Amino acid sequence: MVTLDFRTLTVPVGIVRILEVIFTCISFSLVASVGHSTFSFWTWCMFTWCFCFCVTVLIIFLEFTSLSAKLPISWDDFTTSFAMLATLMVLATSIIYPIFFTCSSCGKQIGATVLSCLTFILYTVEVGLTRAKPGEISGFLSTVPGLLKVLEAFVACIIFICLDYNQFSKYPGLQWCVAVYCICFIFAILVIVFTICRLLSLFPAPFDKVLTGCNVLAVLMYITAAVVWPVYSFKNNSRPSYCSNVISCPWDNLVVIAFMTCFNLAAYIVDTVYSFRLVFFISRT
C-alpha cells in the first residue's frame, strides 16, 4: 500500500529538490526554444539538465509515496551519490555552455546559464544536507571517501571524452595512461554499484582494507600517468596555430587530460589519507 508522506516535500532537502526540478526544467526549455545543435557540447549540456531533472523527479516521487523504503538498495547512498554526480555535471555544464553558446545579446542563453549556476548551488546544498555528519551512522557513499569515489569516476569520464584514439595509439606510454584511467575508473564504479546494491559483503576481504589498498595502488598509477602523459603529449608538439580559430582543438584536449590527471591524482591522495585514517586510527580507538 502506498503511503503519501507530505513531510518529504517540506523538509529542507525536499524544498531544495523541488527548486532543482524547476530550475533544470526552465534551463533545458530555454535552450531547446533557441534551436537544436549537433555540437557535442550542446548535447552534453542538454543531457545534463534533462538527466538531473528526471532523476530528481523520480527521487521526489519515490520518497513522497514511501516507495523508496521498499527498494532493495541503499537509498541514502543512492541519493547522496546522485547529488554529488549532479553537482559535478551541472558545474561542468555551467562552464561549458556560456563559453560556447552565449553572447551579449543572447537573452535565453544567458538566462539558462544563470539558472544552471543556481542549480549547481542547489545540488551543492543537497550534498551538504545529505552528507554524513561526524558521529552519524550512514552508508559509505554519504561519507567523504564515498563522495570522492563519485568525483574520481566523474573526472575519469571527462578524460575519456577528451581521448582520441589516433593520438594515444601511437605511443605505449600514452596507452599505459589510458589503462590507468580505465582500471581506476572501473574500481570506482564497482565500489559505487556494490555500495548502492548492498553487495559489499561479497568482497573477499574487509572492505575498508580493500579500499585502502586499491587507493594506494591508484595513487601510484596516477603518479606515473601524471608524468608520462605530458612527456609524450607535448614533447616536440606545440599548440597548432589553427587552434585559435576553431571551437574544439585536439591539442587543447591533451591539456585538459593532463590537468584532469593531476586533479584526479590529488583526489586519490586525499581519498587514501581518509582511508588510512579510518583503517588505522578511527577503527583502533
CSV table of C-alpha atoms in Angstrom, one decimal:
chain,number,residue,atom,x,y,z
A,1,MET,CA,0.0,0.0,0.0
A,2,VAL,CA,1.3,3.4,-1.0
A,3,THR,CA,1.6,6.0,1.9
A,4,LEU,CA,1.9,9.6,1.0
A,5,ASP,CA,4.5,11.4,3.1
A,6,PHE,CA,4.0,15.2,2.7
A,7,ARG,CA,6.8,15.8,5.1
A,8,THR,CA,9.4,14.9,2.4
A,9,LEU,CA,8.3,18.0,0.5
A,10,THR,CA,8.6,20.4,3.4
A,11,VAL,CA,11.9,19.4,4.9
A,12,PRO,CA,14.9,21.5,3.7
A,13,VAL,CA,16.3,18.8,1.4
A,14,GLY,CA,12.8,18.3,-0.1
A,15,ILE,CA,12.5,22.1,-0.8
A,16,VAL,CA,15.9,22.1,-2.4
A,17,ARG,CA,15.0,19.2,-4.7
A,18,ILE,CA,11.8,20.9,-5.8
A,19,LEU,CA,13.8,24.0,-6.8
A,20,GLU,CA,16.3,21.8,-8.6
A,21,VAL,CA,13.4,20.4,-10.7
A,22,ILE,CA,12.1,23.8,-11.5
A,23,PHE,CA,15.5,25.3,-12.5
A,24,THR,CA,16.6,22.4,-14.6
A,25,CYS,CA,13.3,22.3,-16.4
A,26,ILE,CA,13.5,26.0,-17.2
A,27,SER,CA,17.1,25.7,-18.3
A,28,PHE,CA,16.6,23.0,-20.9
A,29,SER,CA,13.3,24.6,-22.0
A,30,LEU,CA,15.1,27.9,-22.7
A,31,VAL,CA,17.9,26.2,-24.6
A,32,ALA,CA,15.5,24.0,-26.6
A,33,SER,CA,13.5,27.0,-27.6
A,34,VAL,CA,16.6,28.6,-29.2
A,35,GLY,CA,17.0,25.6,-31.5
A,36,HIS,CA,18.8,22.3,-31.8
A,37,SER,CA,22.5,21.8,-32.3
A,38,THR,CA,24.6,18.8,-33.3
A,39,PHE,CA,27.6,20.1,-31.4
A,40,SER,CA,28.7,17.5,-28.8
A,41,PHE,CA,29.0,20.2,-26.0
A,42,TRP,CA,25.4,21.3,-26.7
A,43,THR,CA,24.3,17.6,-26.4
A,44,TRP,CA,26.2,17.2,-23.1
A,45,CYS,CA,24.5,20.3,-21.6
A,46,MET,CA,21.0,19.3,-22.6
A,47,PHE,CA,21.6,15.7,-21.4
A,48,THR,CA,22.8,17.1,-18.0
A,49,TRP,CA,19.8,19.2,-17.4
A,50,CYS,CA,17.3,16.5,-18.6
A,51,PHE,CA,19.0,13.7,-16.7
A,52,CYS,CA,19.2,15.7,-13.4
A,53,PHE,CA,15.6,16.8,-13.9
A,54,CYS,CA,14.3,13.2,-14.5
A,55,VAL,CA,16.3,11.6,-11.6
A,56,THR,CA,15.4,14.3,-9.2
A,57,VAL,CA,11.7,14.0,-10.0
A,58,LEU,CA,12.0,10.2,-9.5
A,59,ILE,CA,13.6,10.7,-6.1
A,60,ILE,CA,10.9,13.1,-5.0
A,61,PHE,CA,8.2,10.8,-6.2
A,62,LEU,CA,9.6,7.7,-4.5
A,63,GLU,CA,10.1,9.5,-1.2
A,64,PHE,CA,6.7,11.1,-1.4
A,65,THR,CA,5.0,7.8,-1.9
A,66,SER,CA,7.3,6.0,0.6
A,67,LEU,CA,8.3,3.5,-2.1
A,68,SER,CA,12.0,4.3,-1.6
A,69,ALA,CA,11.9,2.3,1.7
A,70,LYS,CA,10.8,-0.8,-0.3
A,71,LEU,CA,13.6,-0.7,-2.8
A,72,PRO,CA,16.4,-3.3,-2.4
A,73,ILE,CA,19.1,-0.7,-2.5
A,74,SER,CA,20.8,1.7,0.0
A,75,TRP,CA,18.6,4.7,-0.6
A,76,ASP,CA,20.7,7.2,1.3
A,77,ASP,CA,23.8,6.1,-0.6
A,78,PHE,CA,21.9,6.4,-3.9
A,79,THR,CA,20.5,9.9,-3.2
A,80,THR,CA,23.8,11.3,-1.9
A,81,SER,CA,25.9,9.9,-4.7
A,82,PHE,CA,23.4,11.2,-7.3
A,83,ALA,CA,23.5,14.7,-5.6
A,84,MET,CA,27.3,14.6,-5.9
A,85,LEU,CA,27.2,13.5,-9.5
A,86,ALA,CA,24.6,16.1,-10.4
A,87,THR,CA,26.7,18.8,-8.7
A,88,LEU,CA,29.7,17.9,-10.9
A,89,MET,CA,27.7,17.5,-14.1
A,90,VAL,CA,25.9,20.8,-13.6
A,91,LEU,CA,29.1,22.6,-12.7
A,92,ALA,CA,30.7,21.4,-16.0
A,93,THR,CA,27.6,22.4,-17.9
A,94,SER,CA,27.5,25.9,-16.3
A,95,ILE,CA,31.1,26.4,-17.5
A,96,ILE,CA,30.8,24.8,-21.0
A,97,TYR,CA,27.5,26.3,-22.1
A,98,PRO,CA,28.3,30.1,-21.7
A,99,ILE,CA,31.8,29.6,-23.2
A,100,PHE,CA,30.4,28.1,-26.5
A,101,PHE,CA,26.8,29.2,-26.8
A,102,THR,CA,26.2,32.6,-25.1
A,103,CYS,CA,26.7,36.2,-26.3
A,104,SER,CA,25.9,39.7,-25.0
A,105,SER,CA,22.6,39.7,-26.9
A,106,CYS,CA,21.6,36.1,-26.3
A,107,GLY,CA,18.9,36.6,-23.6
A,108,LYS,CA,17.6,33.0,-23.4
A,109,GLN,CA,21.1,31.5,-23.3
A,110,ILE,CA,22.2,33.9,-20.5
A,111,GLY,CA,19.0,33.0,-18.6
A,112,ALA,CA,19.8,29.3,-19.0
A,113,THR,CA,23.3,29.9,-17.8
A,114,VAL,CA,22.2,31.8,-14.7
A,115,LEU,CA,19.6,29.1,-13.8
A,116,SER,CA,22.3,26.4,-14.4
A,117,CYS,CA,24.6,28.2,-11.9
A,118,LEU,CA,21.8,28.4,-9.4
A,119,THR,CA,21.1,24.7,-9.9
A,120,PHE,CA,24.7,23.9,-9.2
A,121,ILE,CA,24.4,25.8,-5.9
A,122,LEU,CA,21.2,23.9,-5.0
A,123,TYR,CA,22.9,20.5,-5.7
A,124,THR,CA,25.9,21.5,-3.6
A,125,VAL,CA,23.5,22.4,-0.8
A,126,GLU,CA,21.8,19.0,-1.2
A,127,VAL,CA,25.2,17.3,-0.9
A,128,GLY,CA,25.8,19.2,2.3
A,129,LEU,CA,22.4,18.3,3.7
A,130,THR,CA,22.6,14.6,2.9
A,131,ARG,CA,26.3,14.0,3.6
A,132,ALA,CA,27.0,12.0,6.8
A,133,LYS,CA,27.9,14.2,9.7
A,134,PRO,CA,30.6,13.3,12.2
A,135,GLY,CA,29.3,10.6,14.6
A,136,GLU,CA,26.4,9.6,12.4
A,137,ILE,CA,25.9,6.0,11.2
A,138,SER,CA,25.3,6.1,7.4
A,139,GLY,CA,26.2,4.5,4.1
A,140,PHE,CA,29.7,4.7,2.7
A,141,LEU,CA,28.7,7.0,-0.2
A,142,SER,CA,27.4,9.5,2.3
A,143,THR,CA,30.9,9.9,3.7
A,144,VAL,CA,33.8,12.0,2.3
A,145,PRO,CA,35.6,8.9,0.9
A,146,GLY,CA,32.4,7.9,-0.8
A,147,LEU,CA,31.8,11.3,-2.3
A,148,LEU,CA,35.4,11.3,-3.5
A,149,LYS,CA,34.7,8.0,-5.3
A,150,VAL,CA,32.0,9.7,-7.3
A,151,LEU,CA,34.3,12.6,-8.0
A,152,GLU,CA,37.1,10.3,-9.2
A,153,ALA,CA,34.7,8.4,-11.6
A,154,PHE,CA,33.3,11.7,-13.0
A,155,VAL,CA,36.8,13.1,-13.7
A,156,ALA,CA,37.7,9.9,-15.4
A,157,CYS,CA,34.7,10.3,-17.6
A,158,ILE,CA,35.9,13.8,-18.6
A,159,ILE,CA,39.2,12.3,-19.5
A,160,PHE,CA,37.6,9.6,-21.6
A,161,ILE,CA,35.6,12.2,-23.5
A,162,CYS,CA,38.7,14.0,-24.4
A,163,LEU,CA,40.7,11.0,-25.5
A,164,ASP,CA,41.4,10.5,-29.2
A,165,TYR,CA,42.5,7.0,-30.4
A,166,ASN,CA,44.7,8.4,-33.1
A,167,GLN,CA,46.7,10.3,-30.6
A,168,PHE,CA,47.3,7.8,-27.8
A,169,SER,CA,47.6,4.7,-30.0
A,170,LYS,CA,51.0,5.9,-31.4
A,171,TYR,CA,52.9,5.6,-28.1
A,172,PRO,CA,53.0,2.8,-25.5
A,173,GLY,CA,53.4,5.4,-22.8
A,174,LEU,CA,50.1,7.0,-23.6
A,175,GLN,CA,48.4,3.6,-23.8
A,176,TRP,CA,49.6,2.9,-20.3
A,177,CYS,CA,48.0,6.2,-19.2
A,178,VAL,CA,44.7,5.1,-20.8
A,179,ALA,CA,45.0,1.8,-19.0
A,180,VAL,CA,45.5,3.6,-15.7
A,181,TYR,CA,42.3,5.7,-16.3
A,182,CYS,CA,40.3,2.6,-17.2
A,183,ILE,CA,41.4,0.4,-14.3
A,184,CYS,CA,40.9,3.1,-11.6
A,185,PHE,CA,37.5,4.1,-13.2
A,186,ILE,CA,36.3,0.5,-13.2
A,187,PHE,CA,37.2,0.1,-9.5
A,188,ALA,CA,35.4,3.4,-8.5
A,189,ILE,CA,32.3,2.3,-10.4
A,190,LEU,CA,32.4,-1.1,-8.7
A,191,VAL,CA,32.6,0.5,-5.3
A,192,ILE,CA,29.7,2.8,-6.1
A,193,VAL,CA,27.5,0.0,-7.5
A,194,PHE,CA,28.3,-2.5,-4.8
A,195,THR,CA,27.6,0.1,-2.1
A,196,ILE,CA,24.2,1.1,-3.6
A,197,CYS,CA,23.2,-2.5,-4.2
A,198,ARG,CA,24.4,-3.6,-0.7
A,199,LEU,CA,26.8,-6.1,-2.1
A,200,LEU,CA,29.9,-5.1,-0.1
A,201,SER,CA,29.9,-8.4,1.8
A,202,LEU,CA,30.9,-10.1,-1.5
A,203,PHE,CA,34.4,-8.5,-1.2
A,204,PRO,CA,36.9,-11.3,-0.4
A,205,ALA,CA,38.5,-9.2,2.4
A,206,PRO,CA,37.3,-6.4,4.8
A,207,PHE,CA,36.0,-3.6,2.6
A,208,ASP,CA,38.0,-0.8,4.3
A,209,LYS,CA,41.3,-2.6,3.8
A,210,VAL,CA,40.5,-3.5,0.2
A,211,LEU,CA,39.6,0.2,-0.4
A,212,THR,CA,42.8,1.4,1.2
A,213,GLY,CA,45.0,-1.0,-0.8
A,214,CYS,CA,43.3,0.0,-4.1
A,215,ASN,CA,43.6,3.7,-3.3
A,216,VAL,CA,47.3,3.3,-2.7
A,217,LEU,CA,47.7,1.5,-6.0
A,218,ALA,CA,45.6,4.1,-7.8
A,219,VAL,CA,47.8,6.9,-6.4
A,220,LEU,CA,51.0,5.2,-7.6
A,221,MET,CA,49.4,4.5,-11.1
A,222,TYR,CA,48.2,8.1,-11.4
A,223,ILE,CA,51.6,9.5,-10.4
A,224,THR,CA,53.1,7.6,-13.4
A,225,ALA,CA,50.3,8.9,-15.7
A,226,ALA,CA,50.7,12.5,-14.4
A,227,VAL,CA,54.4,12.3,-15.5
A,228,VAL,CA,54.1,10.2,-18.7
A,229,TRP,CA,51.1,11.9,-20.3
A,230,PRO,CA,52.6,15.4,-20.6
A,231,VAL,CA,56.0,14.0,-21.7
A,232,TYR,CA,54.6,12.0,-24.6
A,233,SER,CA,51.8,14.5,-25.5
A,234,PHE,CA,53.8,17.8,-25.6
A,235,LYS,CA,57.3,16.8,-26.5
A,236,ASN,CA,58.0,18.5,-29.8
A,237,ASN,CA,54.3,19.2,-30.1
A,238,SER,CA,53.5,22.9,-29.7
A,239,ARG,CA,50.0,24.2,-30.0
A,240,PRO,CA,48.9,24.5,-33.7
A,241,SER,CA,48.1,28.0,-35.0
A,242,TYR,CA,44.7,26.9,-36.3
A,243,CYS,CA,43.5,26.1,-32.7
A,244,SER,CA,42.9,29.8,-32.2
A,245,ASN,CA,40.2,29.8,-35.0
A,246,VAL,CA,38.2,26.6,-34.1
A,247,ILE,CA,35.9,25.8,-31.2
A,248,SER,CA,37.4,22.4,-30.4
A,249,CYS,CA,41.1,21.7,-30.9
A,250,PRO,CA,42.6,18.2,-30.4
A,251,TRP,CA,45.7,19.7,-28.8
A,252,ASP,CA,43.6,21.5,-26.2
A,253,ASN,CA,42.1,18.1,-25.3
A,254,LEU,CA,45.6,16.9,-24.4
A,255,VAL,CA,45.9,19.8,-22.0
A,256,VAL,CA,42.5,19.0,-20.4
A,257,ILE,CA,43.6,15.4,-19.9
A,258,ALA,CA,46.9,16.4,-18.3
A,259,PHE,CA,45.1,18.8,-15.9
A,260,MET,CA,42.4,16.3,-15.1
A,261,THR,CA,45.0,13.6,-14.5
A,262,CYS,CA,46.7,15.8,-11.9
A,263,PHE,CA,43.3,16.7,-10.4
A,264,ASN,CA,42.3,13.1,-10.0
A,265,LEU,CA,45.7,12.3,-8.5
A,266,ALA,CA,45.0,14.9,-5.8
A,267,ALA,CA,41.6,13.3,-5.3
A,268,TYR,CA,43.1,9.9,-4.9
A,269,ILE,CA,45.7,11.2,-2.4
A,270,VAL,CA,43.0,12.8,-0.3
A,271,ASP,CA,40.9,9.6,-0.6
A,272,THR,CA,43.9,7.5,0.5
A,273,VAL,CA,44.6,9.7,3.5
A,274,TYR,CA,41.0,9.4,4.6
A,275,SER,CA,41.1,5.6,4.1
A,276,PHE,CA,44.3,5.3,6.2
A,277,ARG,CA,42.7,7.4,8.9
A,278,LEU,CA,39.6,5.2,9.0
A,279,VAL,CA,41.5,1.9,9.0
A,280,PHE,CA,44.5,2.6,11.2
A,281,PHE,CA,43.3,5.3,13.6
A,282,ILE,CA,39.5,5.5,14.0
A,283,SER,CA,39.0,1.7,13.8
A,284,ARG,CA,41.5,1.2,16.7
A,285,THR,CA,40.1,3.8,19.0
